[in-house]
Short mmCIF file of C-alpha atoms in Angstrom, two decimals:
data_model
loop_
_atom_site.label_atom_id
_atom_site.label_comp_id
_atom_site.label_asym_id
_atom_site.label_seq_id
_atom_site.Cartn_x
_atom_site.Cartn_y
_atom_site.Cartn_z
CA LYS A 149 -15.66 -0.12 22.88
CA GLN A 150 -16.42 -3.83 23.12
CA GLU A 151 -17.12 -5.03 26.63
CA VAL A 152 -17.62 -8.62 27.71
CA THR A 153 -19.46 -9.50 30.90
CA GLN A 154 -19.81 -12.81 32.66
CA ILE A 155 -22.40 -13.34 35.34
CA PRO A 156 -22.25 -14.76 37.94
CA ALA A 157 -18.66 -14.23 39.04
CA ALA A 158 -18.82 -17.46 41.04
CA LEU A 159 -21.10 -20.47 41.03
CA SER A 160 -21.23 -23.54 43.27
CA VAL A 161 -23.37 -26.57 42.42
CA PRO A 162 -23.63 -30.22 43.51
CA GLU A 163 -22.07 -32.91 41.37
CA GLY A 164 -24.29 -34.28 38.65
CA GLU A 165 -26.23 -31.11 37.96
CA ASN A 166 -26.52 -29.54 34.54
CA LEU A 167 -25.52 -25.89 34.54
CA VAL A 168 -25.30 -22.83 32.33
CA LEU A 169 -22.66 -20.11 32.31
CA ASN A 170 -23.49 -16.80 30.71
CA CYS A 171 -21.48 -14.36 28.61
CA SER A 172 -22.71 -11.09 27.11
CA PHE A 173 -21.00 -8.62 24.81
CA THR A 174 -21.91 -5.09 23.83
CA ASP A 175 -21.00 -4.99 20.13
CA SER A 176 -22.36 -7.65 17.79
CA ALA A 177 -19.56 -7.03 15.24
CA ILE A 178 -17.51 -10.04 16.25
CA TYR A 179 -15.72 -12.72 14.23
CA ASN A 180 -15.99 -15.49 16.73
CA LEU A 181 -16.43 -16.28 20.40
CA GLN A 182 -14.32 -18.65 22.43
CA TRP A 183 -14.83 -20.31 25.77
CA PHE A 184 -11.75 -21.08 27.83
CA ARG A 185 -11.07 -22.96 31.01
CA GLN A 186 -8.44 -21.83 33.51
CA ASP A 187 -7.30 -23.97 36.41
CA PRO A 188 -5.66 -22.24 39.41
CA GLY A 189 -2.10 -21.18 38.63
CA LYS A 190 -2.39 -22.39 35.05
CA GLY A 191 -2.87 -20.94 31.62
CA LEU A 192 -6.06 -20.92 29.58
CA THR A 193 -7.26 -23.91 27.61
CA SER A 194 -9.60 -23.37 24.68
CA LEU A 195 -12.80 -25.38 25.05
CA LEU A 196 -15.00 -24.28 22.18
CA LEU A 197 -14.83 -21.76 19.40
CA ILE A 198 -18.01 -20.54 17.69
CA GLN A 199 -17.72 -18.64 14.42
CA SER A 200 -19.99 -15.63 14.01
CA SER A 201 -22.02 -17.52 11.39
CA GLN A 202 -22.66 -20.46 13.72
CA ARG A 203 -25.27 -20.88 16.43
CA GLU A 204 -23.63 -23.52 18.57
CA GLN A 205 -20.73 -25.90 19.07
CA THR A 206 -20.53 -29.10 21.05
CA SER A 207 -17.66 -31.02 22.59
CA GLY A 208 -18.50 -33.95 24.84
CA ARG A 209 -20.55 -32.68 27.78
CA LEU A 210 -20.07 -29.06 26.74
CA ASN A 211 -22.35 -27.10 24.45
CA ALA A 212 -21.85 -23.44 23.63
CA SER A 213 -24.42 -21.28 21.91
CA LEU A 214 -24.11 -17.88 20.28
CA ASP A 215 -26.79 -15.27 19.63
CA LYS A 216 -24.96 -12.42 17.97
CA SER A 217 -27.98 -10.19 17.59
CA SER A 218 -28.65 -10.15 21.31
CA GLY A 219 -24.97 -10.19 22.27
CA ARG A 220 -25.17 -13.38 24.29
CA SER A 221 -23.47 -16.73 24.58
CA THR A 222 -24.04 -19.59 26.97
CA LEU A 223 -21.88 -22.54 27.95
CA TYR A 224 -23.92 -25.55 28.99
CA ILE A 225 -22.19 -28.24 31.06
CA ALA A 226 -24.07 -31.51 31.37
CA ALA A 227 -23.75 -33.92 34.31
CA SER A 228 -21.16 -31.79 36.10
CA GLN A 229 -18.19 -33.46 37.81
CA PRO A 230 -15.74 -32.22 40.46
CA GLY A 231 -13.07 -32.12 37.75
CA ASP A 232 -15.08 -29.41 36.02
CA SER A 233 -14.20 -27.02 38.84
CA ALA A 234 -12.25 -24.14 37.30
CA THR A 235 -12.69 -20.59 36.07
CA TYR A 236 -14.43 -20.32 32.72
CA LEU A 237 -13.76 -17.31 30.52
CA CYS A 238 -15.36 -16.20 27.31
CA ALA A 239 -13.70 -13.97 24.75
CA VAL A 240 -14.87 -12.36 21.52
CA THR A 241 -12.65 -11.69 18.54
CA ILE A 242 -12.89 -8.22 17.07
CA ILE A 243 -11.03 -6.39 14.33
CA GLN A 244 -9.15 -3.27 15.42
CA GLY A 245 -6.24 -3.00 13.01
CA ALA A 246 -5.71 -6.71 13.54
CA GLN A 247 -7.64 -9.51 15.13
CA LYS A 248 -7.90 -9.09 18.90
CA LEU A 249 -9.65 -10.89 21.70
CA VAL A 250 -11.65 -9.14 24.39
CA PHE A 251 -12.10 -11.25 27.51
CA GLY A 252 -14.74 -11.39 30.18
CA GLN A 253 -13.60 -11.63 33.77
CA GLY A 254 -14.68 -15.22 34.14
CA THR A 255 -17.01 -17.35 36.23
CA ARG A 256 -15.37 -19.40 38.98
CA LEU A 257 -17.18 -22.73 39.05
CA THR A 258 -17.07 -25.16 41.96
CA ILE A 259 -18.63 -28.61 41.69
CA ASN A 260 -19.23 -30.15 45.11
CA PRO A 261 -18.96 -33.95 45.45
CA ASN B 216 4.66 -31.28 21.44
CA ALA B 217 5.44 -28.46 23.90
CA GLY B 218 2.91 -25.93 22.55
CA VAL B 219 3.55 -22.51 24.12
CA THR B 220 6.35 -22.28 26.67
CA GLN B 221 7.06 -19.29 28.87
CA THR B 222 10.21 -18.60 30.87
CA PRO B 223 10.70 -17.78 33.64
CA LYS B 224 7.61 -18.96 35.52
CA PHE B 225 8.29 -16.80 38.57
CA ARG B 226 10.36 -13.68 39.11
CA VAL B 227 10.74 -11.06 41.79
CA LEU B 228 12.17 -7.68 40.81
CA LYS B 229 12.98 -4.46 42.58
CA THR B 230 11.54 -1.21 41.26
CA GLY B 231 13.65 0.08 38.40
CA GLN B 232 15.17 -3.27 37.43
CA SER B 233 14.77 -4.65 33.94
CA MET B 234 13.89 -8.10 32.70
CA THR B 235 12.73 -10.06 29.69
CA LEU B 236 10.05 -12.72 29.49
CA LEU B 237 10.49 -15.29 26.75
CA CYS B 238 7.67 -17.01 24.90
CA ALA B 239 8.37 -19.87 22.51
CA GLN B 240 5.86 -21.78 20.38
CA ASP B 241 6.50 -24.85 18.24
CA MET B 242 3.25 -24.79 16.24
CA ASN B 243 4.46 -22.54 13.43
CA HIS B 244 1.86 -19.93 14.40
CA GLU B 245 1.93 -16.52 12.77
CA TYR B 246 0.18 -14.61 15.55
CA MET B 247 1.59 -14.21 19.05
CA TYR B 248 0.30 -12.16 21.96
CA TRP B 249 1.26 -11.01 25.43
CA TYR B 250 -1.52 -10.54 28.00
CA ARG B 251 -1.49 -9.62 31.63
CA GLN B 252 -4.07 -10.94 34.08
CA ASP B 253 -4.97 -9.00 37.20
CA PRO B 254 -7.73 -9.62 39.75
CA GLY B 255 -10.87 -7.73 38.81
CA MET B 256 -9.39 -6.63 35.46
CA GLY B 257 -9.44 -9.84 33.47
CA LEU B 258 -6.94 -10.41 30.68
CA ARG B 259 -5.66 -7.34 28.90
CA LEU B 260 -3.62 -7.33 25.72
CA ILE B 261 -0.20 -5.70 26.07
CA HIS B 262 1.39 -6.22 22.64
CA TYR B 263 0.95 -8.61 19.78
CA SER B 264 2.66 -9.71 16.60
CA VAL B 265 1.15 -10.82 13.30
CA GLY B 266 4.38 -12.30 11.99
CA GLU B 267 8.14 -12.43 12.24
CA GLY B 268 9.62 -8.95 12.46
CA THR B 269 6.30 -7.24 13.28
CA THR B 270 4.90 -5.97 16.55
CA ALA B 271 1.95 -3.79 17.51
CA LYS B 272 0.50 -2.20 20.63
CA GLY B 273 -2.43 -3.66 22.46
CA GLU B 274 -4.64 -2.23 25.15
CA VAL B 275 -2.00 -1.58 27.85
CA PRO B 276 1.42 -1.22 26.13
CA ASP B 277 3.02 1.47 28.31
CA GLY B 278 6.13 0.33 30.17
CA TYR B 279 6.65 -2.72 27.96
CA ASN B 280 8.56 -3.46 24.78
CA VAL B 281 8.47 -6.52 22.57
CA SER B 282 10.44 -8.14 19.80
CA ARG B 283 9.71 -10.93 17.31
CA LEU B 284 13.06 -11.62 15.66
CA LYS B 285 12.18 -15.27 15.03
CA LYS B 286 8.76 -16.62 14.17
CA GLN B 287 8.74 -19.02 17.10
CA ASN B 288 9.77 -16.50 19.77
CA PHE B 289 8.08 -13.43 21.21
CA LEU B 290 9.92 -11.49 23.90
CA LEU B 291 8.35 -9.10 26.40
CA GLY B 292 10.68 -6.61 28.06
CA LEU B 293 10.33 -4.36 31.06
CA GLU B 294 12.98 -1.66 30.94
CA SER B 295 12.30 -0.15 34.37
CA ALA B 296 9.91 -2.26 36.42
CA ALA B 297 7.23 -0.61 38.55
CA PRO B 298 5.01 -2.12 41.28
CA SER B 299 2.01 -1.60 38.97
CA GLN B 300 3.54 -4.24 36.70
CA THR B 301 3.10 -6.92 39.33
CA SER B 302 0.89 -9.39 37.51
CA VAL B 303 0.63 -12.76 35.84
CA TYR B 304 1.74 -12.58 32.24
CA PHE B 305 0.43 -14.94 29.59
CA CYS B 306 1.73 -15.54 26.13
CA ALA B 307 -0.56 -16.94 23.46
CA SER B 308 -0.32 -17.89 19.81
CA SER B 309 -2.67 -18.68 16.99
CA TYR B 310 -2.60 -19.84 13.39
CA TRP B 311 -4.93 -17.20 12.19
CA THR B 312 -7.44 -17.20 9.48
CA ILE B 313 -10.78 -15.42 9.70
CA ASN B 314 -12.60 -18.70 10.15
CA THR B 315 -10.36 -20.30 12.72
CA GLY B 316 -8.22 -18.48 15.23
CA GLU B 317 -8.13 -20.83 18.21
CA LEU B 318 -5.77 -19.39 20.78
CA PHE B 319 -3.18 -21.48 22.61
CA PHE B 320 -1.82 -20.18 25.91
CA GLY B 321 1.32 -20.72 27.91
CA GLU B 322 1.10 -21.46 31.62
CA GLY B 323 1.96 -17.96 32.71
CA SER B 324 4.80 -16.02 34.31
CA ARG B 325 4.16 -14.57 37.75
CA LEU B 326 6.04 -11.31 38.23
CA THR B 327 6.30 -9.41 41.51
CA VAL B 328 7.81 -5.94 41.58
CA LEU B 329 8.78 -4.70 45.04
#
């Protein structure tokens, strides 16, 4: 059974710092990996999607990497801002009859001004 | 462009009552999903649909039913609500191909069962 783990569960850093969020998964048979952002009381917003054949994706100050063989992904946030404060979730897409996503429990990020 | 819209956003039920959550998407997506999000449990897939007229069970389907009579709508029903179904429910949709599959989420429906 695929399991997705995100460590740490919470992270607090000063504004302006570069930071890395971690995601690990137990089964390398994935189709893609997505990083989402969730603000309190809101739904999830897709940030980056990495196909299984790719190593990384970039969007603005965000860079996500994927190492399928080791079952790891990282989300790098450059020059963090208070507006980056949110919960970040990763999810892998697997095939079990149909395409399904398996989510980690998220990292709650706080950027302190 | 509304994206994925869920109604209602909040609801309080008594044990044994029934209700339906409605999800509507205007992106012509084939795939639609219902998840529940609980503290310490993450998001878990309840049911999903790969196209109009089709539905399938996810990870935690017991106590829920779904219907996809129209491509743009995906309904989640609780026939006899239980306190264990207190949760935040999220609908999502995607225009799936193997090499894409970005998921779009609604803003959630918070359900409390007393």
